[in-house]
XYZ file of C-alpha atoms in Angstrom:
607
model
C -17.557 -40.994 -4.652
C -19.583 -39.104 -7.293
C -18.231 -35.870 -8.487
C -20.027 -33.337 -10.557
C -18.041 -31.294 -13.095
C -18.659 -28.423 -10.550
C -16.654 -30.395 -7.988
C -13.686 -30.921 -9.868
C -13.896 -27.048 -11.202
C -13.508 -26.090 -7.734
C -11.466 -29.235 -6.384
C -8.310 -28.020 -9.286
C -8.327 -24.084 -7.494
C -8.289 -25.506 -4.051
C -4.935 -27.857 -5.202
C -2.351 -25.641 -5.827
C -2.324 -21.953 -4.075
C 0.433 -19.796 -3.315
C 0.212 -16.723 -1.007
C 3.098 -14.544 -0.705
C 3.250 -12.569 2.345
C 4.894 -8.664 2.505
C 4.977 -5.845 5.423
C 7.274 -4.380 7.596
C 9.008 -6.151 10.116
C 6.520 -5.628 13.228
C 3.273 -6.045 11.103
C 2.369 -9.554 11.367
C 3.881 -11.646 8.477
C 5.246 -14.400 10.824
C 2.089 -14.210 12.405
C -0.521 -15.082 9.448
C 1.859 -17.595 8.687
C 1.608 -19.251 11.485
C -2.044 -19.257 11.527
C -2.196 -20.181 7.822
C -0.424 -23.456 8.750
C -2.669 -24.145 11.328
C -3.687 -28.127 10.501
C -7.337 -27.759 10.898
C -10.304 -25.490 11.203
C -10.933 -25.798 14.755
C -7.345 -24.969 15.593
C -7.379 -21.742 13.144
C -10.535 -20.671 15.673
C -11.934 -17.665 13.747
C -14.334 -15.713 15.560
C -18.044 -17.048 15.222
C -20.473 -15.473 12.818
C -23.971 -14.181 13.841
C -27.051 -16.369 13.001
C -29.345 -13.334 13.308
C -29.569 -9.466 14.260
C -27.083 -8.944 11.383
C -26.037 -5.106 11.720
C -24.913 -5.061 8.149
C -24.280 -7.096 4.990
C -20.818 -7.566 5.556
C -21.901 -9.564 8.697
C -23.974 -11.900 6.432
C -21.220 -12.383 3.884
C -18.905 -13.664 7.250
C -21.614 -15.962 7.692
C -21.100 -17.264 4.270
C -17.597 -17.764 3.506
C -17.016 -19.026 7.509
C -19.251 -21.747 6.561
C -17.508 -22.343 3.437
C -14.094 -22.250 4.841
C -14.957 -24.572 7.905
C -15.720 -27.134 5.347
C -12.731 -26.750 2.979
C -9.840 -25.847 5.191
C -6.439 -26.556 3.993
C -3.483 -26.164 6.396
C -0.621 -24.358 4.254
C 3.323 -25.166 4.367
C 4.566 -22.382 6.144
C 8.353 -21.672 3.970
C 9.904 -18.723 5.801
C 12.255 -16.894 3.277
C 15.043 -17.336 6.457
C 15.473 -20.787 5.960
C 15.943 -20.599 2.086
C 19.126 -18.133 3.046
C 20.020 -20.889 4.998
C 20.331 -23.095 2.075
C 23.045 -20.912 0.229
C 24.625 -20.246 3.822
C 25.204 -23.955 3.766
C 26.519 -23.854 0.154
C 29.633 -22.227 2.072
C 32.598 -24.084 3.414
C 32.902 -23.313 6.689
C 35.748 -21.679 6.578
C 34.073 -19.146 4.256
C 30.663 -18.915 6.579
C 33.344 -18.330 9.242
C 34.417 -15.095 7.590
C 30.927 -13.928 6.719
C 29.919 -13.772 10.555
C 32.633 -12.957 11.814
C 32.613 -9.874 9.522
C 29.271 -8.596 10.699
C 30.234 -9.051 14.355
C 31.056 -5.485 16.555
C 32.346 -6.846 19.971
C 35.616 -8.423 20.010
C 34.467 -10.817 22.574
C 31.682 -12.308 20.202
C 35.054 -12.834 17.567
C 36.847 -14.538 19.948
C 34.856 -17.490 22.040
C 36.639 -21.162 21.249
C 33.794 -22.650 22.901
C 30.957 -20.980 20.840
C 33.094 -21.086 17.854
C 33.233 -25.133 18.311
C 29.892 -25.268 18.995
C 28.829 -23.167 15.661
C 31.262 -25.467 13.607
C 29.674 -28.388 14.463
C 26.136 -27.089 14.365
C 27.054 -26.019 10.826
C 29.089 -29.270 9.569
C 26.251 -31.203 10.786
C 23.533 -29.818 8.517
C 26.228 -29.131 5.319
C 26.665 -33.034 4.775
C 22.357 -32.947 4.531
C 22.152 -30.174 2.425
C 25.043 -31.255 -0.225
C 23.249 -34.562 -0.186
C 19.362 -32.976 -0.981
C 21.487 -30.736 -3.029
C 23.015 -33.644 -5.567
C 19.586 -35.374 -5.719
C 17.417 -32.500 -6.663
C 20.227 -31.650 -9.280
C 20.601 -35.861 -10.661
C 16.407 -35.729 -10.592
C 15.128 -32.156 -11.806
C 12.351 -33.093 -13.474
C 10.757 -34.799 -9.753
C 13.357 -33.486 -7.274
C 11.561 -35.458 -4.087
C 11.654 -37.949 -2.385
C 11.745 -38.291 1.887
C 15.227 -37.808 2.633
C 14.882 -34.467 0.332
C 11.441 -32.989 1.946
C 12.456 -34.001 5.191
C 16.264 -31.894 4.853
C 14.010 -28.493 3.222
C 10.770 -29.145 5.706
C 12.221 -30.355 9.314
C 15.540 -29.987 9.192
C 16.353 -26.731 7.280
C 14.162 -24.834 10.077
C 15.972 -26.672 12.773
C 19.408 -25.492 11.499
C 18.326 -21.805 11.113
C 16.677 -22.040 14.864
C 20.117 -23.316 15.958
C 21.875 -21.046 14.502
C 19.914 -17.938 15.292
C 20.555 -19.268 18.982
C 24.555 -19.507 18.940
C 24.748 -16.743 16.745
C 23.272 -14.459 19.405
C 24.907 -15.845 22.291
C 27.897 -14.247 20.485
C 26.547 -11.162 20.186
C 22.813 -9.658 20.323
C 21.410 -8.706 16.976
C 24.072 -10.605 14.823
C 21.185 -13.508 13.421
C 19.616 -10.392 12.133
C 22.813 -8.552 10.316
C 24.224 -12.080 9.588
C 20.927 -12.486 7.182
C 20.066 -9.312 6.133
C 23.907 -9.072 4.434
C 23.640 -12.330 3.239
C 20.135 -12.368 1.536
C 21.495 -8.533 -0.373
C 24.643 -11.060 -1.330
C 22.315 -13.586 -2.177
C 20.107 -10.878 -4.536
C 22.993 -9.240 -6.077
C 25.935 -12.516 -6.623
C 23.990 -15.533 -6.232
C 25.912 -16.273 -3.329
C 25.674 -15.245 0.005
C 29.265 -14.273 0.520
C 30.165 -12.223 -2.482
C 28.098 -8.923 -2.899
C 29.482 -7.817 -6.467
C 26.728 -7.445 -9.087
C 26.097 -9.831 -11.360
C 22.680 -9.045 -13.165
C 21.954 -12.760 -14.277
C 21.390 -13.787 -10.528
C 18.321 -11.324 -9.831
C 16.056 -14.193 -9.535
C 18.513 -16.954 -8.300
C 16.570 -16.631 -4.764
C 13.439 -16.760 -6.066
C 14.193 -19.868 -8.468
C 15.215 -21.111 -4.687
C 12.117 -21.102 -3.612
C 10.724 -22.455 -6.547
C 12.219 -25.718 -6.232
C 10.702 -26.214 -2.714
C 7.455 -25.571 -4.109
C 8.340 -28.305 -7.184
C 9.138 -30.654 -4.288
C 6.075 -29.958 -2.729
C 3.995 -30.838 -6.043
C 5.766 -34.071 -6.514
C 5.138 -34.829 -3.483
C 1.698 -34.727 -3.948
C 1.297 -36.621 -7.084
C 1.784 -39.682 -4.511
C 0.012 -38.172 -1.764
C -2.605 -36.690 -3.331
C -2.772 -33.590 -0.862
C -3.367 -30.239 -2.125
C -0.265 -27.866 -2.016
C -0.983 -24.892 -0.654
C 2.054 -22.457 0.657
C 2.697 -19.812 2.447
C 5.672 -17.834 1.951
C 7.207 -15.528 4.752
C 8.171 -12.957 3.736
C 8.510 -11.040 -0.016
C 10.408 -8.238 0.865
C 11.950 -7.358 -2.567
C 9.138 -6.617 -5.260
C 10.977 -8.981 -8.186
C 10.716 -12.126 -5.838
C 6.734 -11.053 -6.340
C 6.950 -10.669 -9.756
C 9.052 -13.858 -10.200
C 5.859 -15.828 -9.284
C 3.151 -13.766 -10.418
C 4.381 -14.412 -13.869
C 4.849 -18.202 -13.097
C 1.759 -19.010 -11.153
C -1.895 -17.724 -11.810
C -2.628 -19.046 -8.194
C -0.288 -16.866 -6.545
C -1.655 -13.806 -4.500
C 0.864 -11.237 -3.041
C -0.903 -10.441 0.163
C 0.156 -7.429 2.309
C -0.156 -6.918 6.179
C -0.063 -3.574 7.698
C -0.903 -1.606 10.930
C -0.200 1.748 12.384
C 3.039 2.394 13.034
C 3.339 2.831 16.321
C 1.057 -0.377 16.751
C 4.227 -1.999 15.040
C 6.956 -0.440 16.838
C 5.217 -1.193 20.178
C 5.088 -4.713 19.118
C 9.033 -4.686 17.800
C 10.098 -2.975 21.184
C 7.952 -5.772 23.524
C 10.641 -8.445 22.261
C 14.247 -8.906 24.315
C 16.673 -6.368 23.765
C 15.706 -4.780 21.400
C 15.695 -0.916 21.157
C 14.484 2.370 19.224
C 18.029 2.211 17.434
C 17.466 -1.390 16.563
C 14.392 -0.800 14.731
C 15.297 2.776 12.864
C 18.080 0.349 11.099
C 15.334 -2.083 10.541
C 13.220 0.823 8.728
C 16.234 2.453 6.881
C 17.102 -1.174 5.423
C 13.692 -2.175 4.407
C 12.413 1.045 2.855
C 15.924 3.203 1.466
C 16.032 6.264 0.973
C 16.258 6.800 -2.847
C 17.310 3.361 -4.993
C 19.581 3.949 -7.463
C 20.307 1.817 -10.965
C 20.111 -1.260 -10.339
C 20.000 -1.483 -7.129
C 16.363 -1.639 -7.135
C 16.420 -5.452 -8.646
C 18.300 -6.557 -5.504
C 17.738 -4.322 -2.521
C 14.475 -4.637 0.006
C 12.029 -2.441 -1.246
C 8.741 -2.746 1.264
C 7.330 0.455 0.212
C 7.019 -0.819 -3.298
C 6.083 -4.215 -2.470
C 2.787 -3.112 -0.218
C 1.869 -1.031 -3.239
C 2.048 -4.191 -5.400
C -0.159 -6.224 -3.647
C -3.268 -8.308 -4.465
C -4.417 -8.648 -0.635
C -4.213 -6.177 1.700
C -5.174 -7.350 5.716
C -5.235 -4.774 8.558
C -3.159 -6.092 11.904
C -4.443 -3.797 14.520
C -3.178 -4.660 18.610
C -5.493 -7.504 19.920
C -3.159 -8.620 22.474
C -2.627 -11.775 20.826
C -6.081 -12.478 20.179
C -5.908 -12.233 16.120
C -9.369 -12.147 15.789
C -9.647 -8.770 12.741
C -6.820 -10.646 10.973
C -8.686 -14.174 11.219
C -12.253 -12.711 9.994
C -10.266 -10.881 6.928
C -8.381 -14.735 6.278
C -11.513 -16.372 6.699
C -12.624 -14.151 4.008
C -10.441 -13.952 1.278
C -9.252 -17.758 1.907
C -12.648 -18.644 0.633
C -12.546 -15.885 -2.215
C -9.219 -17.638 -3.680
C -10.742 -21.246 -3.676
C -14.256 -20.148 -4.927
C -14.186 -16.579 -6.710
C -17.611 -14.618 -6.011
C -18.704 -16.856 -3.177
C -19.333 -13.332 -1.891
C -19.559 -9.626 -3.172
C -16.939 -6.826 -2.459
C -17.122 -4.375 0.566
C -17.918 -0.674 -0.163
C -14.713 0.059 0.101
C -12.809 -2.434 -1.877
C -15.336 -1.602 -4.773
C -13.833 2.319 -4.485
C -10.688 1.550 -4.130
C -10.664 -0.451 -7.112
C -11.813 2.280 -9.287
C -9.159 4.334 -7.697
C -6.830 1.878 -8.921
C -7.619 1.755 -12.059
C -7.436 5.616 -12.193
C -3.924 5.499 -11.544
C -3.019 3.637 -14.661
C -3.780 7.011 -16.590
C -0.712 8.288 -14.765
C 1.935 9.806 -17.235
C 4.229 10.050 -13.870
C 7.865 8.948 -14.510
C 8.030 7.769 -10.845
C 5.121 7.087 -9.608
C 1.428 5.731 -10.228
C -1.442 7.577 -7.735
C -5.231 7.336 -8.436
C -7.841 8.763 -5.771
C -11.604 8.987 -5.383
C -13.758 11.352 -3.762
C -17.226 9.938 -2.669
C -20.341 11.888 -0.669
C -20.985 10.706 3.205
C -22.955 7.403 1.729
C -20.167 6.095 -0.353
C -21.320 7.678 -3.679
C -18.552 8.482 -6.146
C -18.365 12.029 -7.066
C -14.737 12.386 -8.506
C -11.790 10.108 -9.780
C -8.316 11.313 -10.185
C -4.948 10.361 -10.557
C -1.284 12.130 -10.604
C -0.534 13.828 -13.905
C -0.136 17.181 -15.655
C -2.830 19.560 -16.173
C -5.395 19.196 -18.823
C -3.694 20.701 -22.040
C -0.200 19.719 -20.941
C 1.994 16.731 -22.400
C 2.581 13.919 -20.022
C 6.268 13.311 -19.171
C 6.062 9.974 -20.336
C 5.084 11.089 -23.720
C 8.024 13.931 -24.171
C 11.550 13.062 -25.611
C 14.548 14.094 -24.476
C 15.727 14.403 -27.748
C 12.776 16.492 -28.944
C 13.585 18.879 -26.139
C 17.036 19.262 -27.566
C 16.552 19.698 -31.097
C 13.309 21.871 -30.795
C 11.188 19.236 -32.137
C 7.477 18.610 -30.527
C 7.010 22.489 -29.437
C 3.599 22.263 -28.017
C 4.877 19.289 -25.384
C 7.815 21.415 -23.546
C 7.345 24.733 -21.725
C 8.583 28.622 -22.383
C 11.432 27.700 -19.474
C 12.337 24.467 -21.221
C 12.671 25.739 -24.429
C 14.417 29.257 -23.538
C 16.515 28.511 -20.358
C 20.220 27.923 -21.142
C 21.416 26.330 -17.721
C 18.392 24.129 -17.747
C 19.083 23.213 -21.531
C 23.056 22.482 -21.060
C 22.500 20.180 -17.336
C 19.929 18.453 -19.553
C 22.284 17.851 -22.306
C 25.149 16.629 -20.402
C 23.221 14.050 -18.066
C 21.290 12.293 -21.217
C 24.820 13.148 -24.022
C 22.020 11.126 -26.244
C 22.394 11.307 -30.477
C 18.991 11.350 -32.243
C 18.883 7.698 -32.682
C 20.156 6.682 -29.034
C 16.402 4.840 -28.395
C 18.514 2.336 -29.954
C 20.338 1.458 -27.126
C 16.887 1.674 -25.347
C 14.895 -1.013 -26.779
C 13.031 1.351 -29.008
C 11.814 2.588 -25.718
C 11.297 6.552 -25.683
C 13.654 8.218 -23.701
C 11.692 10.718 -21.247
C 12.869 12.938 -18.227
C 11.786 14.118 -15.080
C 11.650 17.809 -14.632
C 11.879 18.037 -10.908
C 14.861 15.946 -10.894
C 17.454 17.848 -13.496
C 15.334 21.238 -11.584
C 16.870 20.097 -8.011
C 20.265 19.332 -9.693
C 21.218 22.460 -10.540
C 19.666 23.983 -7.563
C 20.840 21.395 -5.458
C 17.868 21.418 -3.492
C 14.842 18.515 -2.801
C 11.847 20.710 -3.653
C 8.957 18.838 -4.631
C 7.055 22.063 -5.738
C 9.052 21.510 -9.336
C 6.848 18.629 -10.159
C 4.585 18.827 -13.207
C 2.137 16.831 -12.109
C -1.243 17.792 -10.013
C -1.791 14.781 -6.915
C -4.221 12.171 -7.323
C -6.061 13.134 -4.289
C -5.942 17.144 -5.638
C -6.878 16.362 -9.140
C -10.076 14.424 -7.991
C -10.803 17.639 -5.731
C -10.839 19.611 -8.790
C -12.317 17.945 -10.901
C -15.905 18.535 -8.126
C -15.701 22.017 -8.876
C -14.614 22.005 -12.486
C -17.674 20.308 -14.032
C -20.185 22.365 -11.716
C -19.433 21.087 -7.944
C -21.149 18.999 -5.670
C -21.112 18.380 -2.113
C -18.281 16.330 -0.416
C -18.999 17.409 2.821
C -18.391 14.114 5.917
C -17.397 12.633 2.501
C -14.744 10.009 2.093
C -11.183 10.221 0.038
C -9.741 6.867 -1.111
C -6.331 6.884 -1.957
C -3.831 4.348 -3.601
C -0.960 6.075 -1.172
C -1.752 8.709 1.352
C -2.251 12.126 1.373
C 0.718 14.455 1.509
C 0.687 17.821 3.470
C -0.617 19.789 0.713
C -3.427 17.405 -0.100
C -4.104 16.594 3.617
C -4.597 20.689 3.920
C -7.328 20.402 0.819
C -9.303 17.001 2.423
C -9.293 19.156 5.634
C -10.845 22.104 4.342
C -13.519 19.861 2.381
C -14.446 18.615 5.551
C -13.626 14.856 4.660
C -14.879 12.359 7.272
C -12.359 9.630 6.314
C -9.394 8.939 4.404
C -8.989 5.272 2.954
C -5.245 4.922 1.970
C -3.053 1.843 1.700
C 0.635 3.273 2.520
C 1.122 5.776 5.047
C 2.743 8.906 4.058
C 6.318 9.340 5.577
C 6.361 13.094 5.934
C 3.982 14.697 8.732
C 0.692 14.743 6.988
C -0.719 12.626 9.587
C 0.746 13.988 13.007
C 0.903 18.096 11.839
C -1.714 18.521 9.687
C -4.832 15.962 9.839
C -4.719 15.296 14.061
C -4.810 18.759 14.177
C -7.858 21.255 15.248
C -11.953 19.989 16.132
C -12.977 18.241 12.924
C -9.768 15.723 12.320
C -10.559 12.968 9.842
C -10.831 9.377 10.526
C -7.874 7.717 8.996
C -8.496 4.053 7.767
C -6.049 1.489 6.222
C -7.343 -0.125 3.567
C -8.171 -3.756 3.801
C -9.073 -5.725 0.534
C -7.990 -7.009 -2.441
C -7.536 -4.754 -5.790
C -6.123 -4.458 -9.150
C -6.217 -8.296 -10.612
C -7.129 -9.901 -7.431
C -10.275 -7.958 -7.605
C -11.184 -9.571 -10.709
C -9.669 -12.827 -9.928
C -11.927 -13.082 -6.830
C -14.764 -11.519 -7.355
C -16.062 -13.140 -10.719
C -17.513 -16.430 -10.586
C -16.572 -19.037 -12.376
C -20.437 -20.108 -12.809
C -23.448 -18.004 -12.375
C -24.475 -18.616 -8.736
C -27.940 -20.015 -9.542
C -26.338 -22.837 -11.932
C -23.949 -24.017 -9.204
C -27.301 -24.171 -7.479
C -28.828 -26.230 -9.997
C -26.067 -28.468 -10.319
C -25.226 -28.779 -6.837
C -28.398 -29.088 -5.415
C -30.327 -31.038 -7.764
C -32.908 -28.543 -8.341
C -35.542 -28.323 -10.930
C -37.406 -25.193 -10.318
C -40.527 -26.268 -12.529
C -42.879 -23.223 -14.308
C -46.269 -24.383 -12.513
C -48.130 -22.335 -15.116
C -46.552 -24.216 -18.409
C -47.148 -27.467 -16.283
C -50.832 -26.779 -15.538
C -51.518 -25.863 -19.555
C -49.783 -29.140 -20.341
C -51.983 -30.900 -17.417
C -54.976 -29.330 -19.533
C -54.192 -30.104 -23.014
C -53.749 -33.702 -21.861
C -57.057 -33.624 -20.202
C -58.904 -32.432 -23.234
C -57.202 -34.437 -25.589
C -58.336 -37.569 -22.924
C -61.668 -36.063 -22.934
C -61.789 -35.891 -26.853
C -60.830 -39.856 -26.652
C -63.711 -40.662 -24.831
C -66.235 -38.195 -26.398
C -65.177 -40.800 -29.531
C -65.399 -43.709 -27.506
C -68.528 -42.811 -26.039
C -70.399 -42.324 -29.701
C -69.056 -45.660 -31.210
C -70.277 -47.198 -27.808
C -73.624 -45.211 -28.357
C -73.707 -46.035 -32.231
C -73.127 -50.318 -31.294
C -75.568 -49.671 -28.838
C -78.758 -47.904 -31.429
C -77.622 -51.080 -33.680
C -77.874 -53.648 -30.946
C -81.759 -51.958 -29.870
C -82.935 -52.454 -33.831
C -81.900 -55.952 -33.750
């Protein structure tokens, strides 16, 4: 078969993809990844485009990449991040897998049952052997670690085993599966191993280098096979594992899936025994409290995650019909294997621009940018989370300025002047003048609000320095002469806290665009409050890189056209001049001809 150089452009991005799903547990991870392995377009079912009466553009651009995808659906390998735990619970002896679920077990009976102990040991010697075997080979054979008896252990098996042993291990006790993994993959994060949870910082990305190798399989597998490796991964729920393979793989997209909360708890409380408790513990371990040191490299960190994403896809309650999550699939599916098949949504194009905003951020903890449009999507105001104009960003002040007066203009009258303040400072940082040494050459900065609340031992978040993204846009309207906002829109890279939520209120904003929902009561006390509550919207599209990545074609539409199609679009009027100048030159032939005819002719008469 005849391929243009446009085919094989397109044929190397549809190859090799790697989507990396993240959300809370309840929001549909499992879900998509099911459907993403679906083995063929028909079975995927996305709801049916239009053919006419479109209400909008976005209903033409379905039109367009359903089309597309219908012809160049690829069923993905669905690796669930379960079953690579699995793989370093079966690096155990059994004696010491014995130990670690025993140890997360609560009723005495579950500690002491021959019969399900038996049962477990077997189960568990069973799939070792495999794994030790799959193990030696990929170690003996790095370079190309597959061959059947390997794929078939990590593909078939490997989710057998974890099946199994979700089964016996919650005969023993309800919720223990759950405990059993969540303890293991923090072991697995912080040791390497999934029975040892002391620190060791040169495992952070042991897990992820896990994963890897089934991916590696997978592409050796296809250099025999010739199928395109596409994978799913279910689910990211520590930001590093993202990182890991953003920096490895340019065709990796981190794609998040959210829905209301209660949407998700209703979902989480429709399964078997499981209660309001059950889940609170499921919240608290997937988005803690404060993270300390390092235990941000190796604890579960959704909150961060979602706000690292490339994708974002809205989940709402279909009662299991899927069909808003398909049509957003169906959509940016086609984007990833041919960038600017379509244009971006009005939305996605304003919250890109608020995401670019918040890279001005000077915010030690934290990176916000907002927009403010009118009630037809017209941007009036950009802002993002940093001191006000005139002030020194905290990521541009020194501790060690602060403490031997240097830099005046960058620190404030309390700063300079306040002796508690001054000493708390002092002892936390005990830094010499040269200690960016020890930093990298990094500058050493401080937060304000934090060594504030430490000697008032309070949590006040008045002490910050910084204005809010969605604030700072709201001034900026009425600093450079004001213009109406009213029904107007508010995109936000986060969501509106209580004080900003009060402002957005009092502008009369129609809707509020945000991608993670507040945790404090902004929603519930302030905005469904009263006659004219906002419309709150979860954002659904792809920003920051992806947005780039996706939206810019490779090739100018109309040459794809040219070179796809065959078409020669000819200039009629350059044709038609070239049509006469061959006439006349014709007619100038014969005009000669016709004299030396006319010339022989006279000579022949006087003969």
């Amino acid at each position: 078969m005849y391929m243009t150089g446009l085919d094989t452009i397109y044929k190397e991005r549809r190859k090799f993809i790697i989507i990396g799903l993240t959300g809370r547990t309840g929001s549909g991870c499992s879900t998509v990844g099911e459907l993403l392995s679906k083995h063929s377009f028909s079975e995927f079912n996305p709801p049916k485009p239009k053919s006419n009466n479109f209400i909008n553009d976005e209903e033409r651009k379905y039109r367009i990449v359903y089309g597309f995808l219908k012809k160049q659906w690829c069923n993905f390998y669905h690796i669930k991040m379960s079953d690579v735990v699995s793989t370093f619970i079966l690096d155990l002896s059994f004696e010491d897998f014995d130990k670690l679920y025993k140890s997360i077990l609560t009723n005495p009976i579950g500690k002491n049952n021959p019969e399900l102990d038996k049962k477990l040991k077997q189960c568990y010697e069973a799939y070792n052997a495999k794994r030790e075997s799959s193990r030696l080979y990929a170690e003996e054979n790095e370079n190309n670690p597959y061959n059947s008896e390997t794929y078939n252990f990590y593909f078939n098996l490997l989710p057998e085993f974890t099946n199994k042993l979700k089964k016996i291990l919650n005969k023993m006790e309800i919720g223990s599966y759950t405990r059993l993994y969540q303890k293991a993959g923090n072991n697995i994060r912080k040791s390497g191993t999934a029975n040892c949870n002391s620190y060791d910082s040169n495992k952070i990305y042991l897990f992820s280098q896990r994963v890897n190798k089934l991916i590696k399989i997978l592409r050796n597998k296809s250099k025999t096979s010739h199928e395109n490796v596409c994978v799913v991964l279910d689910a990211i729920r520590n930001p590093y594992e993202a990182f890991f393979f953003r920096e490895r793989y340019s065709a990796f997209y981190l794609m998040s899936i959210s829905t209301e909360n209660e949407t998700r708890i209703n979902r989480l409380l429709s399964q078997p025994r499981i209660s309001n408790d059950d889940i609170k513990e499921i919240d608290s371990q997937e988005n803690p409290d404060s993270l300390k040191g390092e235990d941000r490299f190796w604890s579960l960190d959704l909150q961060r995650c979602i706000e690292i994403s490339d994708i974002h896809l809205y989940n709402p309650d279909e009662k299991g019909k899927y069909r808003e999550i398909k049509y957003q699939l169906v959509k940016y599916l086609s984007l990833i294997m041919h960038p600017g098949i379509i244009t971006p949504s009005q939305d996605e194009r304003c919250m890109q621009i608020a995401f670019n905003a918040k890279l001005n951020s000077g915010c030690l903890s934290r990176q916000v940018g907002a927009v403010v449009t009118d009630e037809n999507c017209s941007i009036k105001s950009v802002g993002w989370n940093n001191v006000a104009q005139g002030q020194t960003p905290c990521n541009l002040r020194r501790v060690t300025d602060l403490l031997s007066n240097e830099d005046d203009p960058a620190f404030s009258l309390y700063e300079k002047n306040n002796h508690p303040f001054r000493k708390r400072l002092g002892k936390i940082y005990s830094f010499s003048h040269n200690s960016n040494n020890n930093f990298n050459g990094k500058p050493i900065s401080y937060c304000f609000k934090d060594i504030k609340n430490s000697i008032d031992g309070d949590k006040n978040q008045v002490h910050t320095r910084a204005l809010h993204a969605e604030e700072n846009a709201f001034l900026q309207i009425s600093k450079y002469g004001g213009v109406s906002i009213n029904n107007g829109y508010l995109f936000t890279t986060a969501s509106p806290c209580e004080l900003c939520a009060k402002k957005a209120y009092q502008l009369n904003i129609n809707t509020i665009i945000f991608i993670d929902p507040y945790p404090g009561v902004a929603n519930d006390h302030i905005l469904n409050c009263g006659i004219n509550t906002p419309n709150l919207k979860l954002f659904t599209g792809a920003i920051g890189r992806a947005y780039q990545q996706l939206f810019e074609p490779i090739l100018p539409y109309k040459d794809e056209l040219e070179i796809g199609m065959g078409l020669n679009i000819p200039n009629q009027k350059k044709l038609l001049i070239q049509k006469n100048e061959k006439l006349e030159q014709n007619n100038k032939k014969l005009e000669k001809k016709i004299k030396k005819l006319e010339k022989k002719l006279s000579q022949m008469s006087n003969l």
